[in-house]
């Protein structure tokens, strides 16, 4: 029922029918002839498809896996661990030599500092206690000094 109360009239449309267009038959190209050695003629197999057609062809041999290479007597992991150990030992030896060198260098520098202190101290002592040359300051003869009432008279 429509709100405008007009009767419903169906719309007529033209019906189009499509017919499939057949393809022309494919040109069959003969397969190239492959020379086969006399003792190795492959077997021919035929397969019947569900629609009744028969497909004939050479049977394909199953893919053979490549031969596995012989495993070495010692695993690669063991060789890597051994080489790592040798490298670690070489580094440790180098570190021991390095620490020995640093300790020797430290001792040498310490000895140089002590030697410089001894030489400089000796030079200072010679300068202080030498009697020849000019004497700076005032020389007081203590024996002649007279001390009266906490006063020094020289």
CSV table of C-alpha atoms in Angstrom, one decimal:
chain,number,residue,atom,x,y,z
A,1,UNK,CA,0.0,0.0,0.0
A,2,UNK,CA,1.3,3.4,-1.0
A,3,UNK,CA,0.6,6.6,0.8
A,4,UNK,CA,-0.6,8.4,-2.4
A,5,UNK,CA,-3.2,5.6,-3.0
A,6,UNK,CA,-2.1,5.0,-6.6
A,7,UNK,CA,-1.9,1.4,-7.9
A,8,UNK,CA,1.6,-0.1,-8.2
A,9,UNK,CA,2.7,-0.5,-11.8
A,10,UNK,CA,5.8,-2.6,-12.4
A,11,UNK,CA,8.5,-1.1,-14.6
A,12,UNK,CA,9.4,-3.2,-17.6
A,13,UNK,CA,13.1,-3.7,-18.5
A,14,UNK,CA,14.6,-5.3,-21.5
A,15,UNK,CA,16.4,-8.6,-20.8
A,16,UNK,CA,19.8,-8.9,-22.3
A,17,UNK,CA,21.2,-12.4,-22.8
A,18,UNK,CA,25.0,-12.8,-23.2
A,19,UNK,CA,26.3,-15.8,-25.0
A,20,UNK,CA,29.9,-16.8,-24.3
A,21,UNK,CA,32.3,-16.4,-27.2
A,22,UNK,CA,34.3,-19.5,-27.8
A,23,UNK,CA,38.1,-19.1,-28.2
A,24,UNK,CA,39.7,-20.5,-31.3
A,25,UNK,CA,41.6,-23.7,-30.6
A,26,UNK,CA,45.2,-23.1,-29.6
A,27,UNK,CA,47.9,-23.9,-32.1
A,28,UNK,CA,49.7,-26.9,-30.7
A,29,UNK,CA,53.5,-26.6,-30.9
A,30,UNK,CA,55.3,-29.9,-30.9
A,31,UNK,CA,57.6,-30.3,-27.9
A,32,UNK,CA,61.3,-30.4,-28.7
A,33,UNK,CA,62.8,-33.8,-29.0
A,34,UNK,CA,65.3,-34.4,-26.3
A,35,UNK,CA,67.9,-37.1,-27.1
A,36,UNK,CA,67.8,-39.8,-24.5
A,37,UNK,CA,70.5,-42.2,-23.7
A,38,UNK,CA,69.5,-45.8,-24.6
A,39,UNK,CA,69.6,-47.2,-21.1
A,40,UNK,CA,67.6,-44.4,-19.4
A,41,UNK,CA,64.3,-44.1,-21.2
A,42,UNK,CA,61.8,-42.5,-18.8
A,43,UNK,CA,58.5,-44.1,-18.1
A,44,UNK,CA,55.3,-42.6,-19.6
A,45,UNK,CA,52.4,-41.9,-17.3
A,46,UNK,CA,48.7,-41.1,-18.2
A,47,UNK,CA,46.3,-39.3,-16.0
A,48,UNK,CA,42.5,-39.2,-16.5
A,49,UNK,CA,41.0,-35.9,-15.6
A,50,UNK,CA,37.5,-35.6,-14.0
A,51,UNK,CA,36.1,-34.3,-17.3
A,52,UNK,CA,37.3,-37.4,-19.2
A,53,UNK,CA,40.4,-36.0,-20.9
A,54,UNK,CA,43.6,-38.0,-20.7
A,55,UNK,CA,46.9,-36.3,-20.1
A,56,UNK,CA,50.0,-38.3,-21.0
A,57,UNK,CA,53.5,-37.3,-20.1
A,58,UNK,CA,56.8,-38.5,-18.7
A,59,UNK,CA,56.9,-39.4,-15.1
A,60,UNK,CA,59.1,-37.1,-13.0
A,61,UNK,CA,61.4,-38.7,-10.6
A,62,UNK,CA,61.1,-37.6,-7.0
A,63,UNK,CA,63.6,-34.9,-6.1
A,64,UNK,CA,66.6,-36.5,-4.4
A,65,UNK,CA,68.1,-34.6,-1.6
A,66,UNK,CA,71.7,-33.5,-2.0
A,67,UNK,CA,74.1,-35.7,-0.2
A,68,UNK,CA,75.0,-34.5,3.2
A,69,UNK,CA,78.6,-33.4,3.7
A,70,UNK,CA,80.5,-35.5,6.1
A,71,UNK,CA,80.6,-33.9,9.6
A,72,UNK,CA,84.1,-32.9,10.8
A,73,UNK,CA,85.6,-34.8,13.7
A,74,UNK,CA,85.5,-31.7,15.9
A,75,UNK,CA,82.5,-29.4,16.0
A,76,UNK,CA,82.8,-25.8,15.0
A,77,UNK,CA,81.6,-24.7,18.4
A,78,UNK,CA,84.5,-26.5,20.1
A,79,UNK,CA,87.0,-25.0,17.7
A,80,UNK,CA,85.5,-21.5,18.4
A,81,UNK,CA,85.7,-22.0,22.2
A,82,UNK,CA,89.3,-23.2,21.9
A,83,UNK,CA,90.3,-20.2,19.8
A,84,UNK,CA,88.5,-17.9,22.2
A,85,UNK,CA,90.5,-19.4,25.1
A,86,UNK,CA,93.8,-18.9,23.2
A,87,UNK,CA,92.9,-15.3,22.5
A,88,UNK,CA,91.9,-14.7,26.1
A,89,UNK,CA,95.2,-16.1,27.3
A,90,UNK,CA,97.1,-13.9,24.9
A,91,UNK,CA,95.2,-10.8,26.2
A,92,UNK,CA,95.8,-11.8,29.8
A,93,UNK,CA,99.5,-12.1,29.1
A,94,UNK,CA,99.5,-8.7,27.5
A,95,UNK,CA,97.7,-7.2,30.5
A,96,UNK,CA,100.2,-8.8,32.9
A,97,UNK,CA,103.0,-7.2,30.9
A,98,UNK,CA,101.2,-3.9,30.8
A,99,UNK,CA,100.7,-3.9,34.6
A,100,UNK,CA,104.3,-4.8,35.1
A,101,UNK,CA,105.4,-2.0,32.9
A,102,UNK,CA,103.2,0.5,34.8
A,103,UNK,CA,104.5,-0.7,38.1
A,104,UNK,CA,108.2,-0.4,36.9
A,105,UNK,CA,107.5,3.1,35.5
A,106,UNK,CA,105.9,4.2,38.8
A,107,UNK,CA,108.9,2.9,40.8
A,108,UNK,CA,111.3,4.8,38.4
A,109,UNK,CA,109.4,8.0,38.7
A,110,UNK,CA,109.3,7.7,42.5
A,111,UNK,CA,113.1,7.2,42.6
A,112,UNK,CA,113.6,10.2,40.4
A,113,UNK,CA,111.5,12.3,42.8
A,114,UNK,CA,113.5,11.0,45.8
A,115,UNK,CA,116.8,11.7,44.0
A,116,UNK,CA,115.7,15.2,43.1
A,117,UNK,CA,114.7,15.8,46.8
A,118,UNK,CA,118.0,14.6,48.1
A,119,UNK,CA,120.1,16.7,45.6
A,120,UNK,CA,118.0,19.8,46.2
A,121,UNK,CA,118.1,19.2,50.0
A,122,UNK,CA,121.8,18.8,49.9
A,123,UNK,CA,122.2,22.0,47.9
A,124,UNK,CA,120.1,23.9,50.4
A,125,UNK,CA,122.1,22.4,53.3
A,126,UNK,CA,125.4,23.5,51.6
A,127,UNK,CA,124.0,27.0,51.1
A,128,UNK,CA,123.0,27.3,54.7
A,129,UNK,CA,126.0,25.8,56.4
A,130,UNK,CA,128.8,27.1,54.2
A,131,UNK,CA,131.2,29.5,55.9
A,132,UNK,CA,132.9,31.1,53.0
A,133,UNK,CA,131.4,34.0,51.0
A,134,UNK,CA,129.2,36.8,52.1
A,135,UNK,CA,127.0,36.3,55.2
A,136,UNK,CA,123.7,38.1,55.2
A,137,UNK,CA,122.1,39.6,58.3
A,138,UNK,CA,123.7,40.6,61.6
A,139,UNK,CA,126.2,38.4,63.5
A,140,UNK,CA,125.9,38.5,67.2
A,141,UNK,CA,128.5,37.2,69.5
A,142,UNK,CA,126.6,35.5,72.3
A,143,UNK,CA,129.5,35.3,74.7
A,144,UNK,CA,129.9,39.1,75.0
A,145,UNK,CA,126.2,39.7,75.2
A,146,UNK,CA,124.8,41.0,78.5
A,147,UNK,CA,121.3,40.1,79.5
A,148,UNK,CA,119.8,42.5,82.0
A,149,UNK,CA,116.2,42.3,83.1
A,150,UNK,CA,115.0,40.2,80.3
A,151,UNK,CA,116.5,42.5,77.7
A,152,UNK,CA,119.2,41.4,75.3
A,153,UNK,CA,122.0,43.8,74.8
A,154,UNK,CA,124.5,42.8,72.2
